[in-house]
Short mmCIF file of C-alpha atoms in Angstrom, two decimals:
data_model
loop_
_atom_site.label_atom_id
_atom_site.label_comp_id
_atom_site.label_asym_id
_atom_site.label_seq_id
_atom_site.Cartn_x
_atom_site.Cartn_y
_atom_site.Cartn_z
CA MET A 37 -159.74 -32.57 -106.90
CA ALA A 38 -157.85 -31.04 -104.00
CA ARG A 39 -155.85 -34.36 -103.79
CA VAL A 40 -154.95 -34.29 -107.31
CA ARG A 41 -153.64 -30.79 -107.07
CA GLN A 42 -151.45 -31.63 -104.00
CA PHE A 43 -150.17 -34.65 -105.65
CA ALA A 44 -149.29 -32.61 -108.69
CA LEU A 45 -147.65 -30.08 -106.55
CA ILE A 46 -145.66 -32.79 -104.69
CA VAL A 47 -144.48 -34.55 -107.98
CA GLY A 48 -143.73 -31.27 -109.78
CA LEU A 49 -141.69 -29.85 -106.89
CA SER A 50 -139.84 -33.22 -106.38
CA LEU A 51 -138.98 -33.15 -110.22
CA LEU A 52 -137.63 -29.61 -110.02
CA GLY A 53 -135.68 -30.24 -106.79
CA SER A 54 -134.22 -33.45 -108.40
CA PHE A 55 -133.19 -31.81 -111.45
CA ILE A 56 -131.57 -28.79 -109.43
CA THR A 57 -129.66 -31.32 -107.22
CA VAL A 58 -128.36 -33.29 -109.79
CA MET A 59 -127.27 -30.33 -111.96
CA VAL A 60 -125.58 -28.90 -108.96
CA VAL A 61 -123.67 -32.14 -108.37
CA TYR A 62 -122.69 -32.41 -111.97
CA TYR A 63 -121.26 -28.93 -111.98
CA LEU A 64 -119.53 -28.96 -108.55
CA LEU A 65 -117.83 -32.29 -109.24
CA PRO A 66 -114.38 -31.92 -110.61
CA PHE A 67 -113.85 -33.14 -114.08
CA ASP A 68 -110.60 -35.05 -115.37
CA PRO A 69 -110.21 -34.48 -118.90
CA LEU A 70 -107.91 -37.66 -119.02
CA ASP A 71 -110.78 -39.76 -117.64
CA PRO A 72 -114.10 -38.85 -119.27
CA GLU A 73 -115.94 -41.58 -117.50
CA PRO A 74 -118.23 -39.83 -114.89
CA THR A 75 -117.51 -40.59 -111.25
CA ILE A 76 -121.33 -40.77 -110.23
CA ASN A 77 -124.28 -42.40 -112.06
CA TYR A 78 -126.44 -39.70 -112.59
CA ARG A 79 -129.41 -42.03 -114.08
CA LEU A 80 -129.34 -43.70 -110.49
CA LEU A 81 -128.98 -40.19 -108.65
CA PHE A 82 -131.99 -38.83 -110.06
CA PRO A 83 -134.58 -41.25 -108.85
CA ILE A 84 -132.93 -41.50 -105.38
CA VAL A 85 -133.18 -37.72 -104.96
CA PHE A 86 -136.67 -37.84 -106.44
CA VAL A 87 -137.96 -40.39 -103.94
CA VAL A 88 -136.16 -38.68 -100.98
CA ILE A 89 -137.57 -35.13 -102.05
CA CYS A 90 -141.11 -36.64 -102.73
CA GLY A 91 -141.00 -38.44 -99.21
CA ALA A 92 -139.89 -35.14 -97.58
CA LEU A 93 -142.73 -33.06 -99.26
CA SER A 94 -145.37 -35.56 -98.48
CA ILE A 95 -144.42 -35.60 -94.83
CA ALA A 96 -144.28 -31.78 -94.63
CA ASN A 97 -147.71 -31.76 -96.26
CA ILE A 98 -149.42 -34.02 -94.07
CA ALA A 99 -147.77 -32.33 -90.98
CA GLY A 100 -148.99 -29.09 -92.23
CA HIS A 101 -152.62 -30.26 -92.79
CA ARG A 102 -152.40 -31.62 -89.20
CA GLU A 103 -151.16 -28.31 -87.62
CA SER A 104 -153.68 -26.36 -89.50
CA SER A 105 -156.67 -28.59 -88.49
CA GLN A 106 -155.75 -28.19 -84.72
#
């Protein structure tokens, strides 16, 4: 049960972090009204950010458990 909770926490925080990152990029990029085509593919950005954040949280979680067990 503890592994399921850890997995749910990592996935949930990764989804939240990915959403926040994509929204920040969306609002901070300059918008050209004459060219409505987006400069970044947000459908590709979201999974990339999700995988990176998921990996970073997994590494931090494993390192935290190793430190606490020593």
